Amino acid sequence: INAVAGAFSEDLPVVCIVGGPNSNDYGSKKILHHTIGLPDFSQELRCFQNVTCYQAVIDSLKDAQWKIDTAICKCLEESKPIYISVCCNLVATPHPSFSIQSLIPLSLPPKQSNQMGLEAAVEKAAQLLNSAVKPVAVAGKKLRLAKAQAAFVELADACGYAVAVTPSAKGLFPENHPHFIGTYWGVLSTAFCGETVEIADASLFAGPTFDELETVGFSLCYKKNNAIIVEPERVVFPNGPSFGPILMMDFLRALTKRLKPNPTAYENYRRIYVPESGPLQSEPGEALRVNVLFKHIQKMLSSNMAVISEAGDSWFHCQKLKLPQSCGYEMQIIYASIGWSLGATLGYAQAASNERMVLCMGDGSFQMAPQDLSTMLRLGQRNIIFLINNGGYTIEVEIHDGPYNVIKNWDYTALVDAMHNANGNCWTTKVKTEEELVKAIQIAMGEKNDCLCFIETIVHRDDTSKELLEFGNKLAAINSRPPKPL
């Protein structure tokens, strides 16, 4: 259920199919196993109600087809998970519909924009943006939900604005685009990106989510009175009306035709931009630093890879990676379930077998879900996993430190070797210096290219990104606000 909740937060259409009691037991008042000891078989369904958009219980063949089709339609229409429980004595029973005719493809009515609303919204947006001196465009995570990534790129090509992404939208806009300026994340933004967005006198946000973490404790300083927010099916104007239903793709494509080219914000960004320097040079044999680790991860990335960023300090290091064309990227920031990324990597790699996953996760996160790695081995996946071992939950240390953030250290490479059990392709190593890291990456990319490669990196407990320090400070302040007076 935790994974389904995470999928709900990311607008992912997941079909969760579970086995249910024998259909004859419904209403029998019997107490069955896998329950909490009550003669009520809806316990599990009620748990899933808050993390799925539709629930169906298949306890009869009579209405099974209708229930399942309805559930799948809801899943696709809302792009949210659904829950289908099938009674255990019906699972292998052929449904009569399969013997009558060939399968009829499922059909959904297409969503449409309100044309009058679309024209009015485009007119108002064009007027605001064309009258601005230095407008910018910012891509948000719901671009993917709206299937509007291509339309947003077309708009960026046409208008010449400086273009940024929110942290959870990294990878949805090509980072080799000539006007891409980085990640807009308030005080955690990549170099000079935050300043460019926040001094803009007009901005177009396409698909943003202004939650607590994306806004660094609701501290963003962009000019809200001049910001147009484009949601998947609605356009919201500052201090004014909202228009809908308007599909984001329709709006962006219509607006593209009305915008005047204006590269002023990007030109200003170019004038002030100073490239960030790399980490300090390591001394021979010096203990490995996390920024050195990510320097070498950057060098190994290619277009046939995908980066998976675990919740924690990996968020901030991975945001600074420059993704090659077509290199995928995934993070989970709203639900922020520690340990989510191992299972996500398993699923991503199975669906995109031509890509090689690069997973960056901490030791605390790994301890939540190590069994997923065993399944990776069974399926013959060749992911590269960088386990950052610093002996604790680093992000939690920076928000609210305590003894509960210290974890028992494992022999991680030995654990993976035990799962491997000389069956399949797997290579593990433990690195403590830059020299050892460089050699490990060379092996993973070379002679062990067809293997699952598990690289445990030993780093200091206090070795964090500067962004995590700022993030922890902001979140600690938000969490420690006193109650409102009675």
XYZ file of C-alpha atoms in Angstrom:
486
model
C 0.000 0.000 0.000
C 2.970 2.324 0.564
C 4.031 1.994 -3.070
C 0.463 2.610 -4.250
C 0.284 5.755 -2.114
C 3.501 6.973 -3.718
C 2.063 6.276 -7.172
C -1.040 8.299 -6.244
C 1.153 11.264 -5.281
C 2.920 11.067 -8.655
C -0.255 10.698 -10.789
C 0.704 7.221 -11.978
C -2.013 4.916 -13.397
C -1.243 1.737 -11.452
C -3.594 -1.270 -11.374
C -3.324 -2.965 -7.971
C -4.798 -6.498 -8.184
C -5.168 -8.472 -4.954
C -6.611 -11.829 -4.009
C -9.751 -11.827 -1.884
C -11.666 -14.361 0.216
C -13.710 -17.141 -1.352
C -16.937 -15.658 -2.701
C -18.963 -18.048 -0.539
C -17.506 -16.528 2.633
C -18.966 -13.047 2.110
C -21.728 -12.498 4.658
C -20.870 -15.701 6.520
C -19.554 -13.934 9.642
C -16.488 -16.180 9.483
C -13.131 -14.900 10.715
C -10.417 -15.561 8.129
C -6.639 -15.271 8.037
C -4.990 -12.133 6.645
C -7.553 -10.044 8.511
C -7.461 -8.222 11.840
C -9.746 -10.815 13.406
C -13.109 -9.285 12.550
C -15.782 -10.892 10.327
C -15.560 -7.951 7.954
C -13.839 -8.381 4.608
C -13.760 -4.692 3.687
C -10.829 -3.841 5.979
C -8.242 -3.923 3.188
C -10.454 -2.055 0.747
C -10.980 0.758 3.244
C -7.204 1.061 3.665
C -6.820 1.515 -0.095
C -9.677 4.002 -0.493
C -7.489 6.999 0.324
C -4.695 6.031 -2.093
C -6.699 4.853 -5.125
C -9.289 6.628 -7.256
C -11.547 3.570 -7.642
C -12.035 0.247 -5.890
C -13.730 -2.886 -7.233
C -14.445 -6.240 -5.573
C -14.941 -9.104 -8.029
C -17.111 -11.612 -6.150
C -19.238 -12.796 -9.083
C -18.752 -13.401 -12.800
C -22.049 -11.667 -13.582
C -20.739 -8.136 -13.283
C -16.983 -8.815 -13.341
C -16.447 -7.442 -16.848
C -18.305 -4.206 -16.097
C -16.511 -3.673 -12.789
C -13.056 -4.294 -14.259
C -13.649 -2.133 -17.340
C -15.008 0.679 -15.158
C -11.982 0.472 -12.873
C -9.492 0.569 -15.748
C -11.317 3.508 -17.353
C -11.092 5.436 -14.076
C -7.391 4.591 -13.823
C -6.682 5.974 -17.289
C -9.008 8.982 -17.037
C -7.636 10.210 -13.707
C -4.093 8.850 -14.034
C -4.287 7.462 -10.518
C -3.992 3.937 -9.050
C -7.018 1.659 -8.766
C -7.699 -1.340 -6.512
C -9.244 -4.585 -7.807
C -9.866 -7.457 -5.385
C -10.681 -10.820 -6.997
C -12.143 -13.667 -4.955
C -9.678 -16.535 -4.822
C -12.157 -19.065 -6.263
C -12.833 -16.887 -9.329
C -9.277 -16.073 -10.394
C -8.823 -19.019 -12.778
C -12.446 -19.169 -13.968
C -12.802 -18.264 -17.680
C -15.215 -15.394 -18.219
C -18.030 -16.084 -20.723
C -17.212 -12.968 -22.741
C -13.952 -14.494 -23.964
C -15.733 -17.325 -25.779
C -18.310 -15.158 -27.557
C -16.198 -12.855 -29.681
C -12.737 -11.474 -30.162
C -11.707 -8.880 -27.604
C -12.995 -5.374 -28.225
C -10.405 -2.699 -27.396
C -11.264 -0.412 -24.503
C -12.269 3.045 -25.700
C -12.291 6.279 -23.703
C -14.026 9.486 -24.796
C -11.389 12.128 -25.573
C -11.138 15.121 -23.264
C -11.768 18.446 -24.941
C -11.042 22.059 -24.130
C -13.760 24.667 -23.878
C -12.977 26.612 -27.050
C -14.301 29.963 -25.841
C -12.417 29.580 -22.577
C -9.277 28.543 -24.459
C -9.383 31.607 -26.696
C -9.971 33.931 -23.748
C -7.148 32.373 -21.714
C -4.690 32.545 -24.609
C -5.597 36.175 -25.278
C -5.096 37.160 -21.638
C -1.841 35.192 -21.287
C -0.382 36.593 -24.501
C -1.202 40.125 -23.393
C 0.523 39.645 -20.016
C 3.607 37.890 -21.367
C 4.090 40.057 -24.463
C 3.959 43.233 -22.384
C 6.648 41.959 -19.969
C 10.300 42.984 -20.245
C 11.934 39.750 -19.082
C 9.417 36.873 -18.917
C 10.441 33.303 -18.032
C 8.895 29.843 -18.367
C 9.079 27.129 -15.700
C 8.206 23.463 -16.280
C 6.498 21.480 -13.510
C 5.987 17.765 -12.909
C 2.386 17.743 -14.193
C 3.655 18.312 -17.731
C 3.928 14.531 -17.876
C 0.401 13.987 -16.549
C -0.938 16.383 -19.189
C 1.197 14.799 -21.929
C 2.320 18.322 -22.770
C 6.117 17.970 -22.758
C 6.441 18.362 -26.527
C 4.080 21.355 -26.529
C 6.145 23.053 -23.821
C 9.363 22.517 -25.805
C 7.678 24.025 -28.874
C 6.715 27.068 -26.809
C 10.262 27.412 -25.469
C 11.676 27.198 -28.994
C 9.339 29.897 -30.245
C 9.447 32.482 -27.453
C 13.133 32.406 -26.491
C 12.392 32.770 -22.778
C 14.793 31.523 -20.133
C 13.430 28.084 -19.166
C 13.760 26.409 -15.769
C 12.284 23.268 -14.241
C 10.988 22.608 -10.751
C 12.914 19.851 -8.921
C 10.382 17.094 -9.588
C 10.216 18.081 -13.267
C 13.922 17.451 -13.860
C 14.245 15.290 -16.952
C 10.961 16.480 -18.491
C 12.664 19.276 -20.447
C 15.860 18.742 -22.487
C 18.820 20.120 -20.552
C 20.749 20.704 -23.768
C 18.097 23.190 -24.899
C 19.804 26.511 -25.726
C 17.699 28.482 -23.202
C 17.656 26.003 -20.320
C 18.930 27.628 -17.099
C 18.518 24.861 -14.492
C 16.326 23.959 -11.519
C 14.156 26.554 -9.819
C 13.942 25.543 -6.151
C 13.964 28.833 -4.265
C 17.120 29.180 -2.162
C 18.207 25.721 -3.376
C 18.091 26.614 -7.081
C 21.006 25.796 -9.345
C 23.442 28.652 -9.946
C 21.764 31.922 -11.010
C 18.514 30.165 -11.924
C 16.635 31.317 -8.831
C 17.656 34.928 -9.335
C 16.564 34.847 -12.980
C 13.119 33.442 -12.190
C 12.483 35.674 -9.188
C 13.362 38.970 -10.892
C 11.215 38.145 -13.937
C 8.308 40.542 -14.365
C 6.109 37.764 -15.787
C 6.295 33.995 -15.576
C 4.529 31.003 -17.058
C 4.475 27.942 -14.767
C 3.326 24.825 -16.639
C 2.220 22.015 -14.332
C 3.828 23.049 -11.020
C 3.066 21.619 -7.576
C 3.700 24.144 -4.828
C 3.976 21.707 -1.939
C 6.087 22.145 1.188
C 9.234 20.490 -0.166
C 9.094 21.904 -3.716
C 8.809 25.384 -2.206
C 11.398 24.844 0.575
C 8.892 25.449 3.320
C 6.700 27.779 1.208
C 9.536 30.280 0.792
C 9.544 30.851 -2.999
C 9.902 34.514 -3.944
C 8.794 34.600 -7.591
C 6.387 37.444 -8.392
C 3.040 35.761 -7.758
C 1.128 38.797 -9.013
C 2.598 38.246 -12.472
C 2.567 34.439 -12.654
C 0.313 32.368 -14.907
C -0.248 28.852 -13.549
C -1.144 26.267 -16.188
C -2.689 23.147 -14.655
C -3.491 19.972 -16.636
C -7.079 21.128 -17.263
C -7.183 24.743 -16.071
C -5.354 28.054 -16.497
C -5.125 30.326 -13.450
C -4.250 34.017 -13.720
C -2.869 36.206 -10.931
C -5.529 38.168 -9.058
C -8.014 37.267 -11.718
C -10.093 34.581 -13.347
C -9.309 30.950 -14.033
C -10.384 29.244 -17.241
C -11.376 25.632 -17.730
C -11.734 22.980 -18.806
C -8.678 23.769 -20.898
C -6.174 21.041 -21.710
C -2.608 22.121 -21.045
C -1.434 20.845 -24.421
C -4.095 22.851 -26.270
C -3.292 25.992 -24.294
C 0.474 25.816 -24.783
C 0.198 25.180 -28.525
C -2.293 27.998 -29.029
C -0.224 30.371 -26.879
C 2.949 29.527 -28.814
C 1.426 31.096 -31.919
C 0.687 34.331 -30.061
C 3.934 34.964 -28.171
C 6.539 37.427 -29.384
C 10.147 36.225 -29.109
C 11.789 37.742 -26.034
C 15.167 36.346 -24.923
C 15.865 39.182 -22.441
C 15.738 37.020 -19.300
C 18.041 34.446 -20.857
C 20.463 37.124 -22.047
C 20.553 38.597 -18.523
C 21.192 35.114 -17.137
C 24.104 34.681 -19.543
C 25.618 37.984 -18.415
C 25.645 37.086 -14.720
C 26.318 33.359 -15.028
C 29.590 32.047 -13.612
C 30.121 28.286 -13.959
C 30.260 26.385 -10.694
C 33.686 24.993 -9.935
C 34.140 21.320 -9.200
C 34.989 19.802 -5.818
C 38.419 20.243 -4.302
C 41.062 17.923 -5.653
C 41.441 14.840 -3.476
C 44.777 14.023 -1.935
C 46.124 10.537 -2.736
C 44.343 8.065 -0.476
C 42.055 10.744 1.002
C 38.674 9.554 2.270
C 35.993 9.740 -0.407
C 33.728 12.793 -0.377
C 30.146 12.767 -1.666
C 30.727 15.662 -4.075
C 33.628 13.718 -5.585
C 31.344 10.704 -5.999
C 28.824 12.751 -7.980
C 31.576 14.325 -10.077
C 32.326 10.850 -11.386
C 28.657 9.870 -11.708
C 28.286 12.931 -13.962
C 31.119 11.707 -16.183
C 29.565 8.259 -16.673
C 26.051 9.374 -17.694
C 24.865 8.768 -21.250
C 21.661 8.964 -23.273
C 20.807 5.292 -22.701
C 20.731 5.641 -18.916
C 18.228 6.832 -16.325
C 19.036 8.359 -12.939
C 16.906 7.395 -9.927
C 17.294 9.737 -6.959
C 16.399 8.411 -3.503
C 14.734 10.638 -0.915
C 17.419 12.446 1.062
C 20.718 14.080 0.214
C 20.731 12.359 -3.187
C 17.939 14.763 -4.186
C 20.278 17.728 -4.006
C 23.327 16.108 -5.570
C 21.299 14.604 -8.426
C 19.615 17.933 -9.177
C 23.037 19.303 -10.098
C 23.738 16.528 -12.606
C 23.551 17.641 -16.226
C 21.449 15.035 -18.004
C 22.460 14.023 -21.533
C 19.776 14.054 -24.225
C 17.161 11.309 -23.551
C 18.659 10.400 -20.162
C 15.742 9.641 -17.845
C 15.334 10.976 -14.324
C 12.986 10.060 -11.474
C 12.522 11.330 -7.933
C 9.651 11.210 -5.435
C 9.393 14.469 -3.536
C 5.824 14.912 -2.257
C 5.319 11.487 -0.694
C 9.065 11.219 -0.001
C 8.946 7.609 1.159
C 12.403 6.623 2.382
C 13.471 3.526 0.445
C 11.051 3.975 -2.465
C 13.772 4.105 -5.104
C 14.967 0.492 -4.967
C 11.564 -0.883 -5.954
C 11.114 1.949 -8.456
C 14.431 1.063 -10.081
C 13.341 -2.564 -10.306
C 10.144 -1.588 -12.121
C 11.742 1.059 -14.355
C 14.509 -1.303 -15.458
C 12.014 -4.040 -16.277
C 9.920 -1.671 -18.394
C 12.885 0.040 -20.107
C 15.235 -2.873 -20.713
C 17.342 -0.900 -23.213
C 18.303 1.660 -20.567
C 20.710 1.180 -17.682
C 19.555 2.497 -14.331
C 21.891 4.531 -12.115
C 20.473 4.507 -8.590
C 21.808 6.821 -5.887
C 20.589 5.969 -2.397
C 21.693 6.063 1.223
C 22.262 3.175 3.593
C 19.238 4.033 5.726
C 16.962 3.965 2.696
C 18.429 0.679 1.484
C 17.634 -0.996 4.786
C 13.930 -0.371 4.143
C 13.637 -2.568 1.050
C 16.689 -4.739 0.267
C 14.631 -7.679 -1.019
C 13.898 -5.771 -4.223
C 17.554 -6.195 -5.131
C 17.114 -9.965 -4.962
C 14.362 -9.692 -7.571
C 16.626 -7.554 -9.758
C 19.143 -10.389 -9.720
C 16.512 -12.991 -10.553
C 15.371 -10.911 -13.537
C 18.921 -10.386 -14.806
C 18.889 -6.596 -14.544
C 22.143 -4.681 -14.936
C 21.496 -1.616 -12.820
C 24.341 0.348 -11.238
C 23.591 1.040 -7.578
C 25.634 3.554 -5.620
C 24.987 2.942 -1.937
C 26.140 5.985 0.043
C 27.062 4.595 3.453
C 27.285 7.321 6.091
C 25.818 5.380 8.989
C 22.468 7.113 9.371
C 19.513 9.066 8.018
C 21.420 12.181 7.005
C 18.434 14.246 5.892
C 16.648 13.538 9.174
C 19.793 14.497 11.106
C 19.689 17.945 9.502
C 15.957 18.405 10.213
C 15.792 17.000 13.760
C 18.766 15.073 15.080
C 18.478 12.334 17.655
C 19.614 8.787 18.477
C 16.853 7.387 16.243
C 18.801 8.614 13.205
C 21.728 6.279 13.904
C 21.345 2.858 12.306
C 23.138 -0.468 12.675
C 25.758 -0.728 9.984
C 25.470 -3.713 7.660
C 28.041 -5.412 5.494
C 26.116 -4.348 2.418
C 28.311 -5.927 -0.224
C 28.242 -9.236 1.664
C 24.445 -9.021 1.851
C 24.169 -8.538 -1.909
C 26.664 -11.356 -2.500
C 24.485 -13.614 -0.347
C 21.449 -12.711 -2.460
C 23.486 -13.361 -5.598
C 24.559 -16.782 -4.321
C 26.671 -17.370 -7.457
C 23.505 -17.438 -9.560
C 23.289 -14.733 -12.229
C 25.373 -11.695 -13.101
C 26.332 -9.561 -10.130
C 29.404 -7.617 -9.087
C 29.924 -5.831 -5.789
C 32.666 -3.655 -4.400
C 33.331 -1.319 -1.498
C 35.186 1.958 -2.113
C 36.705 4.395 0.372
C 38.803 6.683 -1.852
C 38.490 8.466 -5.185
C 41.024 6.124 -6.748
C 38.943 3.104 -5.764
C 35.767 4.788 -7.044
C 37.276 5.549 -10.453
C 38.393 1.948 -10.825
C 34.973 0.640 -9.738
C 33.138 2.792 -12.299
C 35.530 1.692 -15.047
C 34.781 -1.944 -14.221
C 31.006 -1.361 -14.011
C 30.997 0.373 -17.397
C 33.441 -2.048 -18.976
C 33.962 -5.707 -18.182
C 30.901 -5.840 -15.882
C 28.607 -3.965 -18.263
C 26.189 -6.908 -18.365
C 26.034 -7.245 -14.568
C 24.109 -5.703 -11.752
C 26.821 -3.577 -10.154
C 26.558 -2.665 -6.471
C 29.097 -0.041 -5.402
C 29.138 0.755 -1.693
C 30.771 4.121 -1.034
C 32.009 4.824 2.494
C 31.706 8.512 3.432
C 31.752 10.589 6.611
C 28.513 10.912 8.597
C 28.562 14.716 8.274
C 29.388 14.806 4.555
C 26.331 16.506 3.034
C 25.483 18.933 0.277
C 25.179 22.600 1.209
C 21.619 22.446 -0.122
C 20.672 19.834 2.467
C 21.950 22.081 5.251
C 19.736 24.931 4.037
C 16.801 22.597 3.402
C 17.070 21.030 6.856
C 17.199 24.454 8.475
C 14.088 25.642 6.609
C 12.114 22.493 7.351
C 13.141 22.470 10.996
C 11.836 26.030 11.317
C 8.536 25.085 9.673
C 8.106 21.998 11.874
C 8.922 23.853 15.103
C 6.355 26.645 14.734
C 4.436 27.050 17.997
C 0.694 26.327 18.093
C -1.650 29.199 17.350
C -2.914 30.854 20.533
C -6.355 29.793 21.714
